């Protein structure tokens, strides 16, 4: 997820090659050429011994027992490397059969992918949450199969709220209430009243959350970029003038990554910030008393919150449609999919696994995130130009809140580049 996991799994350790688990008939059974090749991302935290390779190895062993004629090899890479690894394999003419990475639209536009309907059984495809299935579409055909998801809520430190004379049971519901709460936190000596990560790691997510809370978005309902829309300009003017200017945030929002602020929140140094489910684990482990709420909006609680998903795609280069389909049906079965989401405190993308998680008392803190997932707004990942536009946003949108910045100029420049990228894609 762009987005990545607690303490920056964008910096996760490099490749961890998965051992091939093979079986089958014929002389080539068990060789690399006969095995389904899967490249997946690592969701474990560096140094914690919870890497994803173990999950995939156990999954493949169970699959082998059920389908002894299909060999599978899974190669796991950290988020820093996995997208580049798959792109290099495709460029070399040796794409994997299945990739589990952050974006799919480029490959779909190049007609390299099977559609979801070509590989998944009808019950499995129908089990995806509708909003996520729709987010996986390019020109109304689903090519991206959601793997796991997250939503965002406002996290706040209840202990610091009490210290500042704020009611810990009444988090801010509007922007002005948030600014007033931040000012009281600052007066009480809180190091970072509101954590605003607009550095490269989190810029698209934090920016989109604020845009949504102000009635804007990166695109309109028909998919046209609207980065410099009036609602978005108003939002960034407010951020600059009401939070950053009065020094109610971290000193340099445009140069601050999410992982820094997540770590500071678990140390009790941040009063409020937007966060996703994986922040829960470390916060609880450190004994931080926290609350969550729908992010504040301009006039009331935000009418929409951000949803983020990672994606599975099936390449058709090697012609393994049936074998790929059998494996993916197994991956997305209720038990196996729930097992992965449960392991990393992420949200399942299927109705059956979501229902199972909702029934587990131990996952009660995730229920609000699950509820938000049903109506969340997602990045425009179905736009082929989004990968490059997202990169521009990562590098540039944090400048809009600098003390001497003009949000109109910053957002308009991003809008022009986005329109140019979109035009280039259409003309190619």
Short mmCIF file of C-alpha atoms in Angstrom, two decimals:
data_model
loop_
_atom_site.label_atom_id
_atom_site.label_comp_id
_atom_site.label_asym_id
_atom_site.label_seq_id
_atom_site.Cartn_x
_atom_site.Cartn_y
_atom_site.Cartn_z
CA UNK A 1 0.00 0.00 0.00
CA UNK A 2 1.63 3.43 -0.83
CA UNK A 3 1.08 3.88 2.16
CA UNK A 4 3.37 1.22 3.55
CA UNK A 5 3.19 -0.54 6.84
CA UNK A 6 4.14 0.60 10.31
CA UNK A 7 7.57 2.22 10.52
CA UNK A 8 7.90 2.28 6.78
CA UNK A 9 7.83 -1.06 5.15
CA UNK A 10 8.85 0.89 2.09
CA UNK A 11 12.24 0.38 3.70
CA UNK A 12 11.70 -3.30 4.32
CA UNK A 13 14.60 -5.59 3.78
CA UNK A 14 15.47 -6.73 0.28
CA UNK A 15 14.60 -9.85 -1.55
CA UNK A 16 13.94 -13.04 0.32
CA UNK A 17 13.79 -15.77 -2.26
CA UNK A 18 11.06 -18.35 -1.70
CA UNK A 19 11.84 -21.99 -2.09
CA UNK A 20 9.88 -23.71 -4.83
CA UNK A 21 7.41 -26.24 -3.54
CA UNK A 22 6.89 -28.64 -6.40
CA UNK A 23 5.13 -31.79 -7.39
CA UNK A 24 3.44 -33.16 -10.46
CA UNK A 25 3.53 -35.41 -13.45
CA UNK A 26 5.97 -35.53 -16.32
CA UNK A 27 9.69 -35.15 -16.50
CA UNK A 28 9.65 -31.41 -15.99
CA UNK A 29 7.56 -31.49 -12.80
CA UNK A 30 9.32 -29.61 -10.05
CA UNK A 31 11.55 -27.53 -12.34
CA UNK A 32 11.41 -23.79 -12.46
CA UNK A 33 9.99 -23.87 -16.00
CA UNK A 34 6.99 -25.94 -14.85
CA UNK A 35 6.28 -24.06 -11.65
CA UNK A 36 3.92 -21.15 -11.40
CA UNK A 37 6.05 -18.12 -10.67
CA UNK A 38 4.66 -15.76 -8.03
CA UNK A 39 6.29 -12.50 -6.91
CA UNK A 40 4.86 -11.01 -3.72
CA UNK A 41 5.50 -8.14 -1.33
CA UNK A 42 6.75 -8.49 2.24
CA UNK A 43 4.43 -7.13 4.92
CA UNK A 44 6.62 -7.97 7.90
CA UNK A 45 8.38 -5.38 10.02
CA UNK A 46 12.17 -5.26 9.71
CA UNK A 47 13.85 -7.20 12.48
CA UNK A 48 10.59 -8.61 13.88
CA UNK A 49 10.80 -12.08 12.29
CA UNK A 50 7.31 -11.81 10.82
CA UNK A 51 8.15 -11.74 7.11
CA UNK A 52 5.60 -12.89 4.56
CA UNK A 53 7.73 -15.70 3.14
CA UNK A 54 6.58 -18.05 5.90
CA UNK A 55 2.94 -17.40 5.08
CA UNK A 56 3.44 -18.14 1.40
CA UNK A 57 5.52 -21.28 2.04
CA UNK A 58 2.81 -22.72 4.29
CA UNK A 59 0.11 -21.73 1.82
CA UNK A 60 1.88 -23.43 -1.07
CA UNK A 61 2.37 -26.61 0.97
CA UNK A 62 -1.39 -26.78 1.55
CA UNK A 63 -2.08 -26.03 -2.10
CA UNK A 64 0.34 -28.76 -3.16
CA UNK A 65 -1.56 -31.26 -1.03
CA UNK A 66 -4.79 -30.36 -2.81
CA UNK A 67 -3.32 -29.91 -6.31
CA UNK A 68 -0.27 -32.20 -6.55
CA UNK A 69 0.05 -31.58 -10.29
CA UNK A 70 0.72 -27.84 -9.98
CA UNK A 71 4.09 -26.59 -8.78
CA UNK A 72 4.36 -23.07 -7.32
CA UNK A 73 7.38 -20.91 -6.57
CA UNK A 74 6.91 -17.76 -4.49
CA UNK A 75 9.55 -15.03 -4.36
CA UNK A 76 9.05 -12.35 -1.70
CA UNK A 77 10.61 -8.88 -1.85
CA UNK A 78 10.41 -5.83 0.37
CA UNK A 79 8.15 -2.99 -0.74
CA UNK A 80 11.19 -0.95 -1.69
CA UNK A 81 12.05 -3.44 -4.42
CA UNK A 82 9.03 -5.52 -5.40
CA UNK A 83 7.42 -3.19 -7.97
CA UNK A 84 10.78 -2.60 -9.64
CA UNK A 85 11.48 -6.35 -9.63
CA UNK A 86 8.24 -7.13 -11.45
CA UNK A 87 8.76 -4.29 -13.93
CA UNK A 88 12.24 -5.60 -14.73
CA UNK A 89 10.92 -9.13 -15.27
CA UNK A 90 8.26 -7.83 -17.64
CA UNK A 91 10.78 -5.68 -19.53
CA UNK A 92 13.03 -8.73 -19.93
CA UNK A 93 10.17 -10.73 -21.42
CA UNK A 94 9.93 -13.06 -18.41
CA UNK A 95 6.96 -11.84 -16.37
CA UNK A 96 5.81 -13.89 -13.40
CA UNK A 97 2.53 -15.73 -13.68
CA UNK A 98 1.20 -13.82 -10.67
CA UNK A 99 2.36 -10.59 -9.05
CA UNK A 100 1.19 -9.11 -5.76
CA UNK A 101 2.33 -5.49 -5.83
CA UNK A 102 1.06 -1.91 -5.60
CA UNK A 103 -0.35 -1.10 -9.07
CA UNK A 104 -1.75 -2.93 -12.04
CA UNK A 105 -3.08 -0.40 -14.58
CA UNK A 106 0.11 -0.08 -16.66
CA UNK A 107 0.21 -3.80 -17.30
CA UNK A 108 -3.52 -3.95 -18.01
CA UNK A 109 -3.19 -1.15 -20.58
CA UNK A 110 -0.43 -3.13 -22.26
CA UNK A 111 -2.85 -6.09 -22.50
CA UNK A 112 -0.51 -8.30 -20.53
CA UNK A 113 -3.03 -9.38 -17.89
CA UNK A 114 -5.86 -11.83 -17.63
CA UNK A 115 -9.04 -10.23 -16.39
CA UNK A 116 -10.28 -11.38 -13.00
CA UNK A 117 -13.17 -13.13 -14.72
CA UNK A 118 -10.76 -15.18 -16.84
CA UNK A 119 -8.95 -16.71 -13.88
CA UNK A 120 -11.22 -16.65 -10.82
CA UNK A 121 -14.24 -18.83 -10.23
CA UNK A 122 -17.53 -16.94 -10.06
CA UNK A 123 -18.02 -17.39 -6.27
CA UNK A 124 -14.51 -16.08 -5.53
CA UNK A 125 -14.81 -13.05 -7.79
CA UNK A 126 -18.26 -12.26 -6.40
CA UNK A 127 -16.85 -12.35 -2.84
CA UNK A 128 -14.75 -9.20 -3.31
CA UNK A 129 -16.15 -6.13 -1.60
CA UNK A 130 -17.85 -4.13 -4.39
CA UNK A 131 -15.90 -0.90 -3.86
CA UNK A 132 -12.61 -2.78 -4.11
CA UNK A 133 -13.65 -4.78 -7.16
CA UNK A 134 -14.60 -1.52 -8.87
CA UNK A 135 -11.27 0.05 -7.91
CA UNK A 136 -9.57 -2.80 -9.76
CA UNK A 137 -11.17 -1.95 -13.08
CA UNK A 138 -9.67 -0.49 -16.22
CA UNK A 139 -12.31 0.55 -18.74
CA UNK A 140 -14.93 -1.31 -16.70
CA UNK A 141 -13.06 -4.63 -16.78
CA UNK A 142 -11.50 -5.89 -13.54
CA UNK A 143 -7.82 -6.70 -13.93
CA UNK A 144 -6.63 -5.79 -10.43
CA UNK A 145 -7.63 -8.26 -7.74
CA UNK A 146 -7.45 -6.59 -4.30
CA UNK A 147 -5.17 -8.44 -1.87
CA UNK A 148 -5.52 -6.55 1.41
CA UNK A 149 -6.80 -3.11 2.28
CA UNK A 150 -6.69 -0.39 4.89
CA UNK A 151 -8.65 2.71 5.71
CA UNK A 152 -7.63 5.80 7.66
CA UNK A 153 -8.98 7.32 10.84
CA UNK A 154 -7.90 10.13 13.13
CA UNK A 155 -5.78 8.74 15.99
CA UNK A 156 -5.40 10.84 19.11
CA UNK A 157 -3.52 10.39 22.39
CA UNK A 158 -6.04 10.35 25.23
CA UNK A 159 -3.41 11.03 27.89
CA UNK A 160 -2.19 14.15 26.09
CA UNK A 161 -5.77 15.29 25.60
CA UNK A 162 -6.33 15.15 29.36
CA UNK A 163 -3.05 16.97 29.96
CA UNK A 164 -4.22 19.76 27.63
CA UNK A 165 -7.64 20.03 29.27
CA UNK A 166 -9.42 18.39 26.32
CA UNK A 167 -12.21 15.83 26.65
CA UNK A 168 -10.73 12.46 25.53
CA UNK A 169 -14.23 11.26 24.67
CA UNK A 170 -14.90 14.19 22.32
CA UNK A 171 -12.30 14.27 19.55
CA UNK A 172 -12.48 17.14 17.04
CA UNK A 173 -15.20 16.87 14.40
CA UNK A 174 -14.35 19.96 12.33
CA UNK A 175 -11.16 21.58 11.08
CA UNK A 176 -11.57 24.53 13.42
CA UNK A 177 -12.07 22.21 16.39
CA UNK A 178 -8.91 20.34 15.36
CA UNK A 179 -6.93 23.59 15.19
CA UNK A 180 -8.18 24.66 18.62
CA UNK A 181 -7.33 21.25 20.08
CA UNK A 182 -3.86 21.43 18.51
CA UNK A 183 -3.32 24.88 20.02
CA UNK A 184 -4.21 23.58 23.48
CA UNK A 185 -1.89 20.60 23.02
CA UNK A 186 0.92 22.96 22.05
CA UNK A 187 0.26 25.14 25.10
CA UNK A 188 0.46 21.99 27.26
CA UNK A 189 3.95 21.26 25.93
CA UNK A 190 3.10 18.52 23.44
CA UNK A 191 5.98 18.19 20.99
CA UNK A 192 3.83 17.62 17.87
CA UNK A 193 0.20 18.66 18.36
CA UNK A 194 -0.84 17.37 14.90
CA UNK A 195 1.33 15.08 12.78
CA UNK A 196 1.21 16.08 9.09
CA UNK A 197 3.29 13.71 6.90
CA UNK A 198 3.45 15.25 3.44
CA UNK A 199 6.88 13.80 2.67
CA UNK A 200 7.38 11.36 -0.20
CA UNK A 201 6.27 8.25 1.67
CA UNK A 202 2.76 9.37 2.58
CA UNK A 203 2.03 12.50 0.55
CA UNK A 204 -0.67 11.08 -1.76
CA UNK A 205 -2.55 9.51 1.16
CA UNK A 206 -2.38 12.46 3.57
CA UNK A 207 -3.19 14.91 0.78
CA UNK A 208 -6.18 12.86 -0.38
CA UNK A 209 -7.53 12.53 3.17
CA UNK A 210 -7.47 16.30 3.55
CA UNK A 211 -8.96 16.83 0.10
CA UNK A 212 -11.83 14.46 0.87
CA UNK A 213 -12.48 16.18 4.19
CA UNK A 214 -12.79 19.48 2.31
CA UNK A 215 -15.12 18.14 -0.36
CA UNK A 216 -12.44 17.63 -3.02
CA UNK A 217 -10.43 14.76 -4.51
CA UNK A 218 -7.69 14.01 -7.01
CA UNK A 219 -10.25 13.25 -9.73
CA UNK A 220 -13.89 13.92 -10.47
CA UNK A 221 -16.61 11.30 -10.91
CA UNK A 222 -15.67 10.61 -14.53
CA UNK A 223 -11.95 10.33 -13.84
CA UNK A 224 -10.62 13.75 -14.86
CA UNK A 225 -7.85 15.13 -12.65
CA UNK A 226 -9.02 17.93 -10.34
CA UNK A 227 -5.89 18.54 -8.26
CA UNK A 228 -6.22 22.33 -8.45
CA UNK A 229 -9.99 22.43 -7.90
CA UNK A 230 -11.28 25.27 -5.74
CA UNK A 231 -12.09 22.89 -2.85
CA UNK A 232 -8.53 21.56 -2.81
CA UNK A 233 -7.01 25.05 -2.93
CA UNK A 234 -9.19 26.05 0.02
CA UNK A 235 -8.05 22.95 1.92
CA UNK A 236 -4.35 23.63 1.45
CA UNK A 237 -4.74 27.31 2.25
CA UNK A 238 -6.35 26.29 5.53
CA UNK A 239 -3.58 23.80 6.31
CA UNK A 240 -0.90 26.40 5.66
CA UNK A 241 -2.61 29.20 7.57
CA UNK A 242 -4.30 27.33 10.44
CA UNK A 243 -1.97 24.44 11.27
CA UNK A 244 1.49 24.80 9.72
CA UNK A 245 1.85 28.58 10.06
CA UNK A 246 1.00 28.61 13.80
CA UNK A 247 3.49 25.76 14.30
CA UNK A 248 0.88 23.23 15.36
CA UNK A 249 2.45 20.45 13.25
CA UNK A 250 5.84 18.83 12.82
CA UNK A 251 8.34 21.51 11.65
CA UNK A 252 8.64 20.47 7.98
CA UNK A 253 5.52 18.58 6.79
CA UNK A 254 6.80 18.37 3.21
CA UNK A 255 9.97 16.64 4.41
CA UNK A 256 8.38 14.33 6.99
CA UNK A 257 7.48 10.72 6.28
CA UNK A 258 4.66 8.83 7.95
CA UNK A 259 6.95 6.29 9.61
CA UNK A 260 8.64 9.08 11.60
CA UNK A 261 5.32 10.32 12.94
CA UNK A 262 3.94 6.84 13.61
CA UNK A 263 7.02 6.12 15.69
CA UNK A 264 6.64 9.45 17.50
CA UNK A 265 2.98 8.70 18.21
CA UNK A 266 3.88 5.41 19.87
CA UNK A 267 6.40 7.31 22.02
CA UNK A 268 3.66 9.66 23.21
CA UNK A 269 5.01 12.71 21.37
CA UNK A 270 2.12 13.33 18.94
CA UNK A 271 -1.33 14.53 19.94
CA UNK A 272 -3.21 13.67 16.74
CA UNK A 273 -2.55 12.24 13.29
CA UNK A 274 -4.26 10.24 10.57
CA UNK A 275 -3.39 6.54 10.77
CA UNK A 276 -4.25 3.10 9.44
CA UNK A 277 -4.86 -0.24 11.21
CA UNK A 278 -1.25 -1.34 11.50
CA UNK A 279 -0.59 1.56 13.89
CA UNK A 280 -2.85 -0.20 16.39
CA UNK A 281 -0.47 -3.05 17.17
CA UNK A 282 2.56 -1.00 18.20
CA UNK A 283 0.40 1.58 19.97
CA UNK A 284 -1.18 -1.12 22.13
CA UNK A 285 2.16 -2.86 22.68
CA UNK A 286 3.64 0.33 24.11
CA UNK A 287 0.64 0.98 26.29
CA UNK A 288 -0.36 4.26 24.67
CA UNK A 289 -3.93 5.23 25.53
CA UNK A 290 -5.46 6.26 22.24
CA UNK A 291 -8.78 6.94 20.57
CA UNK A 292 -9.91 6.89 16.94
CA UNK A 293 -12.47 8.96 15.11
CA UNK A 294 -13.63 9.83 11.60
CA UNK A 295 -11.26 12.54 10.32
CA UNK A 296 -12.60 16.06 10.87
CA UNK A 297 -14.05 17.91 7.91
CA UNK A 298 -14.51 21.55 7.04
CA UNK A 299 -17.98 21.71 8.60
CA UNK A 300 -18.33 18.33 10.31
CA UNK A 301 -16.87 14.79 10.22
CA UNK A 302 -15.43 14.00 6.81
CA UNK A 303 -18.04 12.58 4.48
CA UNK A 304 -15.52 10.14 3.02
CA UNK A 305 -12.28 8.59 4.16
CA UNK A 306 -9.36 7.14 2.26
CA UNK A 307 -9.15 3.48 1.37
CA UNK A 308 -5.94 1.89 0.10
CA UNK A 309 -5.50 -1.54 -1.44
CA UNK A 310 -2.64 -3.64 -2.73
CA UNK A 311 -3.21 -5.69 -5.83
CA UNK A 312 -2.81 -9.14 -7.35
CA UNK A 313 -2.57 -9.50 -11.12
CA UNK A 314 -2.22 -12.49 -13.42
CA UNK A 315 0.06 -12.25 -16.45
CA UNK A 316 -0.96 -14.19 -19.53
CA UNK A 317 2.47 -14.38 -21.18
CA UNK A 318 3.04 -18.00 -20.12
CA UNK A 319 -0.48 -19.22 -20.90
CA UNK A 320 -1.12 -20.77 -17.46
CA UNK A 321 -4.67 -19.48 -17.04
CA UNK A 322 -6.21 -22.58 -15.47
CA UNK A 323 -3.35 -23.21 -13.05
CA UNK A 324 -3.24 -19.54 -12.10
CA UNK A 325 -6.98 -19.62 -11.49
CA UNK A 326 -6.78 -22.65 -9.23
CA UNK A 327 -4.03 -21.06 -7.16
CA UNK A 328 -5.76 -17.69 -6.86
CA UNK A 329 -9.04 -19.34 -5.87
CA UNK A 330 -7.04 -20.99 -3.08
CA UNK A 331 -5.35 -17.73 -2.08
CA UNK A 332 -8.69 -15.94 -1.79
CA UNK A 333 -10.53 -18.71 0.04
CA UNK A 334 -11.98 -17.44 3.31
CA UNK A 335 -9.55 -19.27 5.60
CA UNK A 336 -6.38 -18.41 3.69
CA UNK A 337 -7.26 -14.79 3.04
CA UNK A 338 -8.35 -14.23 6.63
CA UNK A 339 -5.11 -15.79 7.87
CA UNK A 340 -3.02 -13.20 6.02
CA UNK A 341 -5.11 -10.19 7.06
CA UNK A 342 -5.18 -11.41 10.66
CA UNK A 343 -1.42 -11.83 10.71
CA UNK A 344 -0.73 -8.18 9.83
CA UNK A 345 -3.77 -6.36 11.28
CA UNK A 346 -4.98 -5.46 7.80
CA UNK A 347 -8.48 -5.49 6.36
CA UNK A 348 -9.69 -8.43 4.27
CA UNK A 349 -10.99 -7.61 0.81
CA UNK A 350 -13.67 -10.30 0.65
CA UNK A 351 -17.08 -10.31 2.29
CA UNK A 352 -16.59 -13.75 3.83
CA UNK A 353 -13.23 -12.93 5.47
CA UNK A 354 -14.51 -9.53 6.61
CA UNK A 355 -17.47 -11.18 8.30
CA UNK A 356 -15.12 -13.63 9.98
CA UNK A 357 -12.89 -10.83 11.27
CA UNK A 358 -15.89 -8.88 12.54
CA UNK A 359 -16.97 -11.90 14.61
CA UNK A 360 -13.60 -12.18 16.41
CA UNK A 361 -13.54 -10.31 19.71
CA UNK A 362 -9.79 -9.79 19.41
CA UNK A 363 -10.33 -7.67 16.31
CA UNK A 364 -12.81 -5.27 17.89
CA UNK A 365 -10.43 -2.28 17.38
CA UNK A 366 -10.54 -2.94 13.63
CA UNK A 367 -14.33 -2.78 13.30
CA UNK A 368 -14.46 0.96 12.75
CA UNK A 369 -11.84 0.62 9.99
CA UNK A 370 -13.89 -2.19 8.45
CA UNK A 371 -17.00 -0.04 8.50
CA UNK A 372 -15.19 2.81 6.77
CA UNK A 373 -13.98 0.42 4.06
CA UNK A 374 -17.53 -0.03 2.78
CA UNK A 375 -17.72 3.62 1.65
CA UNK A 376 -14.05 4.55 1.31
CA UNK A 377 -12.65 6.49 -1.63
CA UNK A 378 -9.61 4.99 -3.37
CA UNK A 379 -6.74 6.37 -5.38
CA UNK A 380 -7.56 6.49 -9.11
CA UNK A 381 -5.45 3.37 -9.62
CA UNK A 382 -7.41 2.40 -12.72
CA UNK A 383 -5.91 5.37 -14.55
CA UNK A 384 -2.76 4.33 -16.38
CA UNK A 385 -1.26 7.76 -15.75
CA UNK A 386 -1.73 7.50 -11.97
CA UNK A 387 1.64 5.87 -11.25
CA UNK A 388 3.51 8.88 -12.67
CA UNK A 389 1.07 11.43 -11.29
CA UNK A 390 1.36 9.87 -7.84
CA UNK A 391 5.13 10.22 -8.11
CA UNK A 392 4.76 13.92 -8.90
CA UNK A 393 2.45 14.34 -5.91
CA UNK A 394 4.95 12.59 -3.64
CA UNK A 395 7.68 14.98 -4.69
CA UNK A 396 5.70 18.19 -4.83
CA UNK A 397 2.47 18.55 -2.90
CA UNK A 398 4.16 19.08 0.47
CA UNK A 399 5.45 22.40 -0.84
CA UNK A 400 1.88 23.75 -0.83
CA UNK A 401 1.85 24.17 2.94
CA UNK A 402 5.23 25.89 3.33
CA UNK A 403 5.03 29.28 5.04
CA UNK A 404 5.96 31.22 1.87
CA UNK A 405 4.09 28.95 -0.55
CA UNK A 406 1.14 29.69 -2.79
CA UNK A 407 -1.07 26.57 -2.89
CA UNK A 408 -2.61 27.75 -6.16
CA UNK A 409 0.77 27.65 -7.93
CA UNK A 410 1.77 24.30 -6.43
CA UNK A 411 -1.52 22.54 -7.14
CA UNK A 412 -1.84 24.08 -10.61
CA UNK A 413 1.62 22.86 -11.56
CA UNK A 414 0.69 19.34 -10.42
CA UNK A 415 -2.57 19.59 -12.37
CA UNK A 416 -0.76 20.55 -15.59
CA UNK A 417 1.65 17.63 -15.26
CA UNK A 418 -1.22 15.24 -14.51
CA UNK A 419 -3.13 16.37 -17.60
CA UNK A 420 0.01 15.98 -19.71
CA UNK A 421 0.58 12.46 -18.41
CA UNK A 422 -3.05 11.58 -19.09
CA UNK A 423 -2.82 12.95 -22.62
CA UNK A 424 0.41 11.03 -23.29
CA UNK A 425 -1.27 7.79 -22.21
CA UNK A 426 -4.26 8.35 -24.48
CA UNK A 427 -2.04 9.14 -27.45
CA UNK A 428 0.30 6.18 -26.96
#
